[in-house]
Amino acid sequence: MPSKTNTLSTFTNALSTACERLGYSDSIHKLLALSAREIKVEIPIVRDNGELAVFSGYRVQHHNARGPYKGGLRYHPKVDLEEVRDLASLMTLKTALMDIPLGGAKGGIDCDPHSLTSRELEMLTRKFVKRMHRHIGPEMDIMAPDVGTDASIMGWIHSEYSAIYGHSPAVVTGKPINLGGSQGREKATGYGVAIVIDAVARTRGGPLSGATAVIQGFGNVGMHAAFCLRDLGVKVIAVSDSRTAVYGKDGLDLDGLVKHKQERGTLEDVDGHRNISHEELLALECDYLIPAALGGAITRKNVDTLNCRHLVEAANAPVTPDAEDALLKRNVEIVPDILANAGGVIVSYFEWVQNLQRRAWPLFKVDRELNRILHGAAHDVMSRSHDEGITLRAAAYEIAAMRVKDALDATGF
Ligand code: NAD
């Protein structure tokens, strides 16, 4: 069996179980687990103060049996090859579970984007593309935003790549709208989290309106999930960012929070709200606890403090395997990342299609298609979970692994 001592061993465990239950050989398991290609580059930049800084950039291309490699680009000081590799393999399963014609990849640079000026970030991004351009492209590997990256960074990638190969908006998704970005892409992952929660609630027969949600992380995914859940009648009672958490038992004033964060850069001291610790936030009683920050947030150490009925993985791999075991024993339902946060890659797929066809879809079409795909995937996962008596994660992995294996079979390896 392939052995990896990765931080996201949830993937390794779940894939092993899926391959075993599906009766796949060790070789197929190995093919599904290992990356096709791993690229590492050094990126030197001259900082605004004249000093030289050197960063490491990574791109791991996991699988392209079902279509070009596809996955985000993360800017975070802790990015390393191991983390990028794990996230790339999750992407392969996510695109397969959504049944969209793309493979899986991930990239990152080990920088703290908040400590770089806009000029430094632009230079870093352009240099990364200069070193990576032979390995990416609209039909080869398409990048997208992730933690620490945004639409402007995607715009610089598009611009640098296009300077070499000619106008190529489809090399990257999550771009600004005026550079070929798609309507609805920015909110897509958070909106998708809300759509999946709605689908689960409908199947379980519980009303979503009046349910309570607690969200760890108030960045792109967490913030949009909060607004979309509020629109579905859910009371969002707490959110957090890296510095603090905010609680309001009757539901938060989300517009007020966003305004405060934009003006002051923090969620501290928001009028009419109470700040609590990160630990207190995780321990709040709620229907849906939604980790939407970084991986490995729920561990053996803090899992016993949780008081939620469902845990929805908006972040990638937020629950460690031992924490997952503890939650399952307490009948907490875990909605896995490859289902819960797939909204982003679905709308990225729509953006790619629009770019290749030189067309722009209206928002209603993006939202309608996103709902169709996510409701279908959620239904497939819940049905398999029910029929086979397995967890939602196990069901999602089996469906995804079967699709990748079928594609490999069809290509004849
Ligand atoms: P982001 O950088 O926009 O936001 C991350 C948020 O988490 C920030 O508010 C940050 O302050 C907060 N945070 C960091 N550490 C924290 C901590 N210890 N406690 C509480 N909050 C903390 O990133 P994002 O794009 O929202 O991504 C969040 C997660 O969702 C990541 O795991 C990412 O891989 C995953 N994801 C993102 C997308 C996407 O389209 N952006 C798609 C799929 C999955």
PDB file of N, CA, C and O in Angstrom, residues 224-260:
ATOM      1  N   HIS A 224     -19.218  34.122   3.022  1.00  0.00           N
ATOM      2  CA  HIS A 224     -20.316  33.883   2.075  1.00  0.00           C
ATOM      3  C   HIS A 224     -21.241  32.776   2.579  1.00  0.00           C
ATOM      4  O   HIS A 224     -22.461  32.853   2.389  1.00  0.00           O
ATOM      5  N   ALA A 225     -20.678  31.784   3.242  1.00  0.00           N
ATOM      6  CA  ALA A 225     -21.544  30.740   3.819  1.00  0.00           C
ATOM      7  C   ALA A 225     -22.488  31.371   4.834  1.00  0.00           C
ATOM      8  O   ALA A 225     -23.689  31.050   4.882  1.00  0.00           O
ATOM      9  N   ALA A 226     -21.967  32.292   5.649  1.00  0.00           N
ATOM     10  CA  ALA A 226     -22.791  32.932   6.678  1.00  0.00           C
ATOM     11  C   ALA A 226     -23.980  33.660   6.035  1.00  0.00           C
ATOM     12  O   ALA A 226     -25.133  33.483   6.454  1.00  0.00           O
ATOM     13  N   PHE A 227     -23.712  34.470   5.007  1.00  0.00           N
ATOM     14  CA  PHE A 227     -24.796  35.226   4.371  1.00  0.00           C
ATOM     15  C   PHE A 227     -25.815  34.289   3.702  1.00  0.00           C
ATOM     16  O   PHE A 227     -27.022  34.497   3.794  1.00  0.00           O
ATOM     17  N   CYS A 228     -25.309  33.264   3.016  1.00  0.00           N
ATOM     18  CA  CYS A 228     -26.232  32.365   2.298  1.00  0.00           C
ATOM     19  C   CYS A 228     -27.072  31.553   3.286  1.00  0.00           C
ATOM     20  O   CYS A 228     -28.257  31.307   3.039  1.00  0.00           O
ATOM     21  N   LEU A 229     -26.473  31.154   4.406  1.00  0.00           N
ATOM     22  CA  LEU A 229     -27.254  30.421   5.415  1.00  0.00           C
ATOM     23  C   LEU A 229     -28.309  31.342   6.025  1.00  0.00           C
ATOM     24  O   LEU A 229     -29.448  30.935   6.257  1.00  0.00           O
ATOM     25  N   ARG A 230     -27.915  32.579   6.284  1.00  0.00           N
ATOM     26  CA  ARG A 230     -28.893  33.542   6.825  1.00  0.00           C
ATOM     27  C   ARG A 230     -30.077  33.670   5.858  1.00  0.00           C
ATOM     28  O   ARG A 230     -31.237  33.691   6.266  1.00  0.00           O
ATOM     29  N   ASP A 231     -29.785  33.711   4.541  1.00  0.00           N
ATOM     30  CA  ASP A 231     -30.869  33.819   3.553  1.00  0.00           C
ATOM     31  C   ASP A 231     -31.785  32.606   3.580  1.00  0.00           C
ATOM     32  O   ASP A 231     -32.930  32.660   3.149  1.00  0.00           O
ATOM     33  N   LEU A 232     -31.271  31.459   4.080  1.00  0.00           N
ATOM     34  CA  LEU A 232     -32.103  30.250   4.177  1.00  0.00           C
ATOM     35  C   LEU A 232     -32.799  30.161   5.540  1.00  0.00           C
ATOM     36  O   LEU A 232     -33.409  29.143   5.873  1.00  0.00           O
ATOM     37  N   GLY A 233     -32.662  31.200   6.342  1.00  0.00           N
ATOM     38  CA  GLY A 233     -33.366  31.233   7.642  1.00  0.00           C
ATOM     39  C   GLY A 233     -32.555  30.676   8.801  1.00  0.00           C
ATOM     40  O   GLY A 233     -33.074  30.511   9.904  1.00  0.00           O
ATOM     41  N   VAL A 234     -31.274  30.380   8.554  1.00  0.00           N
ATOM     42  CA  VAL A 234     -30.421  29.847   9.632  1.00  0.00           C
ATOM     43  C   VAL A 234     -29.902  31.016  10.483  1.00  0.00           C
ATOM     44  O   VAL A 234     -29.583  32.078   9.954  1.00  0.00           O
ATOM     45  N   LYS A 235     -29.854  30.782  11.804  1.00  0.00           N
ATOM     46  CA  LYS A 235     -29.325  31.802  12.711  1.00  0.00           C
ATOM     47  C   LYS A 235     -27.819  31.564  12.877  1.00  0.00           C
ATOM     48  O   LYS A 235     -27.422  30.551  13.464  1.00  0.00           O
ATOM     49  N   VAL A 236     -26.999  32.455  12.340  1.00  0.00           N
ATOM     50  CA  VAL A 236     -25.540  32.332  12.513  1.00  0.00           C
ATOM     51  C   VAL A 236     -25.188  33.011  13.830  1.00  0.00           C
ATOM     52  O   VAL A 236     -25.273  34.233  13.955  1.00  0.00           O
ATOM     53  N   ILE A 237     -24.833  32.201  14.840  1.00  0.00           N
ATOM     54  CA  ILE A 237     -24.674  32.768  16.187  1.00  0.00           C
ATOM     55  C   ILE A 237     -23.218  33.099  16.540  1.00  0.00           C
ATOM     56  O   ILE A 237     -22.980  33.805  17.516  1.00  0.00           O
ATOM     57  N   ALA A 238     -22.255  32.605  15.763  1.00  0.00           N
ATOM     58  CA  ALA A 238     -20.859  32.952  16.057  1.00  0.00           C
ATOM     59  C   ALA A 238     -19.983  32.762  14.832  1.00  0.00           C
ATOM     60  O   ALA A 238     -20.207  31.833  14.043  1.00  0.00           O
ATOM     61  N   VAL A 239     -19.002  33.648  14.668  1.00  0.00           N
ATOM     62  CA  VAL A 239     -17.981  33.491  13.628  1.00  0.00           C
ATOM     63  C   VAL A 239     -16.647  33.896  14.240  1.00  0.00           C
ATOM     64  O   VAL A 239     -16.597  34.580  15.265  1.00  0.00           O
ATOM     65  N   SER A 240     -15.545  33.487  13.567  1.00  0.00           N
ATOM     66  CA  SER A 240     -14.227  33.864  14.086  1.00  0.00           C
ATOM     67  C   SER A 240     -13.291  34.184  12.936  1.00  0.00           C
ATOM     68  O   SER A 240     -13.517  33.770  11.792  1.00  0.00           O
ATOM     69  N   ASP A 241     -12.238  34.926  13.258  1.00  0.00           N
ATOM     70  CA  ASP A 241     -11.112  35.023  12.328  1.00  0.00           C
ATOM     71  C   ASP A 241      -9.864  34.594  13.090  1.00  0.00           C
ATOM     72  O   ASP A 241      -9.986  34.031  14.183  1.00  0.00           O
ATOM     73  N   SER A 242      -8.674  34.846  12.532  1.00  0.00           N
ATOM     74  CA  SER A 242      -7.488  34.293  13.194  1.00  0.00           C
ATOM     75  C   SER A 242      -7.248  34.935  14.560  1.00  0.00           C
ATOM     76  O   SER A 242      -6.569  34.369  15.399  1.00  0.00           O
ATOM     77  N   ARG A 243      -7.830  36.125  14.811  1.00  0.00           N
ATOM     78  CA  ARG A 243      -7.547  36.810  16.067  1.00  0.00           C
ATOM     79  C   ARG A 243      -8.568  36.569  17.159  1.00  0.00           C
ATOM     80  O   ARG A 243      -8.248  36.476  18.336  1.00  0.00           O
ATOM     81  N   THR A 244      -9.848  36.512  16.804  1.00  0.00           N
ATOM     82  CA  THR A 244     -10.879  36.449  17.834  1.00  0.00           C
ATOM     83  C   THR A 244     -12.152  35.797  17.279  1.00  0.00           C
ATOM     84  O   THR A 244     -12.224  35.444  16.110  1.00  0.00           O
ATOM     85  N   ALA A 245     -13.147  35.658  18.170  1.00  0.00           N
ATOM     86  CA  ALA A 245     -14.450  35.132  17.748  1.00  0.00           C
ATOM     87  C   ALA A 245     -15.530  36.070  18.271  1.00  0.00           C
ATOM     88  O   ALA A 245     -15.346  36.754  19.282  1.00  0.00           O
ATOM     89  N   VAL A 246     -16.676  36.099  17.571  1.00  0.00           N
ATOM     90  CA  VAL A 246     -17.784  36.975  17.948  1.00  0.00           C
ATOM     91  C   VAL A 246     -19.021  36.125  18.139  1.00  0.00           C
ATOM     92  O   VAL A 246     -19.317  35.250  17.310  1.00  0.00           O
ATOM     93  N   TYR A 247     -19.780  36.404  19.209  1.00  0.00           N
ATOM     94  CA  TYR A 247     -20.956  35.601  19.538  1.00  0.00           C
ATOM     95  C   TYR A 247     -22.178  36.499  19.735  1.00  0.00           C
ATOM     96  O   TYR A 247     -22.078  37.578  20.314  1.00  0.00           O
ATOM     97  N   GLY A 248     -23.307  36.023  19.272  1.00  0.00           N
ATOM     98  CA  GLY A 248     -24.584  36.713  19.520  1.00  0.00           C
ATOM     99  C   GLY A 248     -25.678  35.657  19.525  1.00  0.00           C
ATOM    100  O   GLY A 248     -25.967  35.090  18.470  1.00  0.00           O
ATOM    101  N   LYS A 249     -26.270  35.375  20.688  1.00  0.00           N
ATOM    102  CA  LYS A 249     -27.157  34.192  20.786  1.00  0.00           C
ATOM    103  C   LYS A 249     -28.406  34.310  19.905  1.00  0.00           C
ATOM    104  O   LYS A 249     -28.981  33.311  19.491  1.00  0.00           O
ATOM    105  N   ASP A 250     -28.805  35.541  19.547  1.00  0.00           N
ATOM    106  CA  ASP A 250     -29.988  35.699  18.688  1.00  0.00           C
ATOM    107  C   ASP A 250     -29.632  35.817  17.212  1.00  0.00           C
ATOM    108  O   ASP A 250     -30.487  36.120  16.379  1.00  0.00           O
ATOM    109  N   GLY A 251     -28.375  35.603  16.898  1.00  0.00           N
ATOM    110  CA  GLY A 251     -27.937  35.724  15.500  1.00  0.00           C
ATOM    111  C   GLY A 251     -27.116  36.992  15.342  1.00  0.00           C
ATOM    112  O   GLY A 251     -27.447  38.023  15.924  1.00  0.00           O
ATOM    113  N   LEU A 252     -26.040  36.910  14.533  1.00  0.00           N
ATOM    114  CA  LEU A 252     -25.129  38.046  14.381  1.00  0.00           C
ATOM    115  C   LEU A 252     -25.654  39.028  13.340  1.00  0.00           C
ATOM    116  O   LEU A 252     -26.371  38.641  12.404  1.00  0.00           O
ATOM    117  N   ASP A 253     -25.268  40.286  13.494  1.00  0.00           N
ATOM    118  CA  ASP A 253     -25.539  41.288  12.456  1.00  0.00           C
ATOM    119  C   ASP A 253     -24.391  41.183  11.439  1.00  0.00           C
ATOM    120  O   ASP A 253     -23.347  41.831  11.580  1.00  0.00           O
ATOM    121  N   LEU A 254     -24.586  40.337  10.427  1.00  0.00           N
ATOM    122  CA  LEU A 254     -23.484  40.030   9.505  1.00  0.00           C
ATOM    123  C   LEU A 254     -23.026  41.251   8.709  1.00  0.00           C
ATOM    124  O   LEU A 254     -21.826  41.458   8.511  1.00  0.00           O
ATOM    125  N   ASP A 255     -23.999  42.075   8.282  1.00  0.00           N
ATOM    126  CA  ASP A 255     -23.609  43.274   7.525  1.00  0.00           C
ATOM    127  C   ASP A 255     -22.744  44.182   8.394  1.00  0.00           C
ATOM    128  O   ASP A 255     -21.735  44.731   7.935  1.00  0.00           O
ATOM    129  N   GLY A 256     -23.144  44.311   9.667  1.00  0.00           N
ATOM    130  CA  GLY A 256     -22.381  45.144  10.603  1.00  0.00           C
ATOM    131  C   GLY A 256     -20.971  44.589  10.811  1.00  0.00           C
ATOM    132  O   GLY A 256     -20.004  45.338  10.869  1.00  0.00           O
ATOM    133  N   LEU A 257     -20.867  43.261  10.899  1.00  0.00           N
ATOM    134  CA  LEU A 257     -19.552  42.631  11.100  1.00  0.00           C
ATOM    135  C   LEU A 257     -18.625  42.901   9.917  1.00  0.00           C
ATOM    136  O   LEU A 257     -17.456  43.229  10.088  1.00  0.00           O
ATOM    137  N   VAL A 258     -19.176  42.748   8.709  1.00  0.00           N
ATOM    138  CA  VAL A 258     -18.351  42.947   7.508  1.00  0.00           C
ATOM    139  C   VAL A 258     -17.884  44.399   7.436  1.00  0.00           C
ATOM    140  O   VAL A 258     -16.701  44.688   7.175  1.00  0.00           O
ATOM    141  N   LYS A 259     -18.808  45.328   7.720  1.00  0.00           N
ATOM    142  CA  LYS A 259     -18.460  46.753   7.671  1.00  0.00           C
ATOM    143  C   LYS A 259     -17.353  47.047   8.690  1.00  0.00           C
ATOM    144  O   LYS A 259     -16.355  47.705   8.379  1.00  0.00           O
ATOM    145  N   HIS A 260     -17.526  46.521   9.903  1.00  0.00           N
ATOM    146  CA  HIS A 260     -16.552  46.743  10.972  1.00  0.00           C
ATOM    147  C   HIS A 260     -15.189  46.177  10.570  1.00  0.00           C
ATOM    148  O   HIS A 260     -14.161  46.827  10.742  1.00  0.00           O
TER     149      HIS A 260
END
